[in-house]
């Protein structure tokens, strides 16, 4: 049976959003949000559960179980349809304008019939907001600015863009005399695949000096807000950076709070409350005495709550707190565990650096092995031929003599055609050390055909790695649609390795699918897919994504020592 978890999770989340817009109480909104996350993270297939089984999913009570059952049986949730009828889609979009909350959006709709961002812009310009309660001239100005920003930067940025900005700001602030500690927090510390805004936290005796340095940073194209403990700037690309300065004795608690996620915080705060503690952005307090509990670091905060320290990439309230309570947190793969890169390109196809340059850079990183995997002939614009591939192999073998400590592998990135076939005949594929197979065309096949296509590629005995499996390009191409559990089962059966392509616009497999694949007992490879020397550095984003997928090092083949890796490649 098809897995329906994501579909149902999306509906529950939509229900929560609509409850918030129509002014239902915040508690109820949160109940549905939590249920949505639990359903999305549930390992089994919810379509196979009865009412009892549904109720056993964490955060799913009988009313929500009833709605899920109704949906699985009839294809609609009556209560959701009712709310949808009350709130047009355009009004929901309005709530994403900075400075416009759900309540005000609903007032605009009810009083003026404003049902889209465009309609709001027009209403403001025509002066129709004049006299509307809660909408002064200052609000109008904020709204117009919010709309402008939304038009310009409606989307979240790739993680590397945010990381560069964050690292520069942290370096600038750390150099200010009197700055004790400074770090970036928020979604970037959790290694999310896209970042809404950058959050930076610091401690200092003199917060004014830090704020001055921040608002006059070369990165600040605009100062959005500036205060004693909190300021915000916007970079020229439209990325917002928030800085908070906290007292030194609140560092641990503030670090924990601003790292988030919000859902993780809500859960940890509940645990604190049960123990007579109050956890907030201002610190950890004894509820009765009001006394502040010194929290020099996060370990102390978690220890006070009776928990081990939880790595930030896990902090999404998708089971990490329960795992921590049971002492079953995974020992996550780290960048230091990575011993080599198994997917890279050169200027023989679409890379921009030569083989010598790429190999020298790889050796500079201390890798124990490195695979060159240029594109195969069916990607016509790359103009690959048998002769070119063989000449490159010859070249690589000669170069290897200069790198006795790094094993050079000659591979290729094949193209999976719509039927699941790949470039070159088997005899030729057998001469490579390693073959990756990826989807580079026909992204919109129907699900069943797409699934068959990927499964066939896995069944090809020469294919070792399924490259960037969903083929998504973050912000510009949707992931292909396949029955992923079926694909993961095929990977497990054929011992085909799933790639986690570390390139910031791919991050593919995405973390939620990694976690799902884990349940199928498959192996992974975290690869840079580098097309230039600096791209070798993107490995860290792939590792972050692997961490968000709860991966341990033993599941990642390029953490293995060279002998074990070669043995594995040979056995295929
Ligand atoms: P983003 O910026 O959309 O990529 O995601 P975050 O997670 O960086 O979110 P952001 O920038 O709004 O807030 C940074 C952190 O501050 C967030 O991860 C958790 C904490 N935080 C923000 N708002 C709330 C809140 O209303 N309640 C709680 N408990 N924590 C919050
Ligand atoms: Ca943020
Ligand atoms: Ca923020
Ligand atoms: Zn590719």
Short mmCIF file of N, CA, C and O and ligand atoms in Angstrom, two decimals, residues 343 345 375 379 413-415 436 438-440 467-468 499 501 506 529 531, ligand 4:
data_model
loop_
_atom_site.label_atom_id
_atom_site.label_comp_id
_atom_site.label_asym_id
_atom_site.label_seq_id
_atom_site.Cartn_x
_atom_site.Cartn_y
_atom_site.Cartn_z
N UNK A 343 32.33 11.32 -5.43
CA UNK A 343 31.61 11.88 -6.58
C UNK A 343 32.18 13.27 -6.87
O UNK A 343 31.89 14.23 -6.16
N UNK A 345 33.93 15.92 -10.28
CA UNK A 345 34.09 16.13 -11.73
C UNK A 345 35.36 16.93 -12.04
O UNK A 345 35.96 17.53 -11.15
N UNK A 375 31.00 12.82 -16.17
CA UNK A 375 29.74 12.39 -16.80
C UNK A 375 29.97 11.39 -17.93
O UNK A 375 31.03 11.37 -18.56
N UNK A 379 24.76 12.08 -21.67
CA UNK A 379 24.50 13.49 -21.38
C UNK A 379 25.26 14.23 -22.48
O UNK A 379 26.41 14.60 -22.32
N UNK A 413 29.84 9.06 -13.66
CA UNK A 413 28.45 9.30 -13.27
C UNK A 413 27.56 9.02 -14.48
O UNK A 413 27.53 9.78 -15.45
N UNK A 414 26.85 7.89 -14.40
CA UNK A 414 26.00 7.46 -15.50
C UNK A 414 24.65 8.17 -15.45
O UNK A 414 24.25 8.69 -14.41
N UNK A 415 23.94 8.14 -16.58
CA UNK A 415 22.61 8.74 -16.66
C UNK A 415 21.55 7.64 -16.70
O UNK A 415 21.64 6.74 -17.54
N UNK A 436 28.44 5.62 -10.47
CA UNK A 436 27.30 6.29 -9.86
C UNK A 436 26.24 6.36 -10.96
O UNK A 436 26.59 6.55 -12.12
N UNK A 438 22.62 8.42 -11.98
CA UNK A 438 21.77 9.53 -11.54
C UNK A 438 20.71 9.86 -12.59
O UNK A 438 20.89 9.59 -13.77
N UNK A 439 19.65 10.49 -12.12
CA UNK A 439 18.61 11.00 -13.01
C UNK A 439 18.98 12.43 -13.41
O UNK A 439 19.18 13.29 -12.55
N UNK A 440 19.11 12.65 -14.75
CA UNK A 440 19.44 13.98 -15.25
C UNK A 440 18.42 14.46 -16.28
O UNK A 440 18.64 15.50 -16.93
N UNK A 467 23.04 8.32 -7.45
CA UNK A 467 23.44 9.72 -7.24
C UNK A 467 22.25 10.64 -7.04
O UNK A 467 21.19 10.42 -7.63
N UNK A 468 22.44 11.69 -6.23
CA UNK A 468 21.37 12.66 -5.91
C UNK A 468 19.98 12.11 -6.23
O UNK A 468 19.31 12.55 -7.17
N UNK A 499 23.20 8.07 -2.27
CA UNK A 499 24.06 9.23 -2.12
C UNK A 499 23.37 10.32 -1.30
O UNK A 499 22.16 10.51 -1.38
N UNK A 501 24.15 13.92 -1.69
CA UNK A 501 24.90 14.89 -2.48
C UNK A 501 24.96 16.18 -1.66
O UNK A 501 23.94 16.74 -1.30
N UNK A 506 21.41 21.05 -3.77
CA UNK A 506 20.83 19.71 -3.86
C UNK A 506 20.51 19.14 -2.49
O UNK A 506 19.37 18.89 -2.16
N UNK A 529 30.12 16.14 -5.02
CA UNK A 529 29.70 16.44 -6.39
C UNK A 529 30.44 17.70 -6.88
O UNK A 529 29.89 18.52 -7.63
N UNK A 531 32.56 20.44 -8.74
CA UNK A 531 32.90 20.77 -10.11
C UNK A 531 34.05 21.77 -10.15
O UNK A 531 34.41 22.29 -11.19
ZN1 LIG B 4 24.67 14.50 -11.44
#
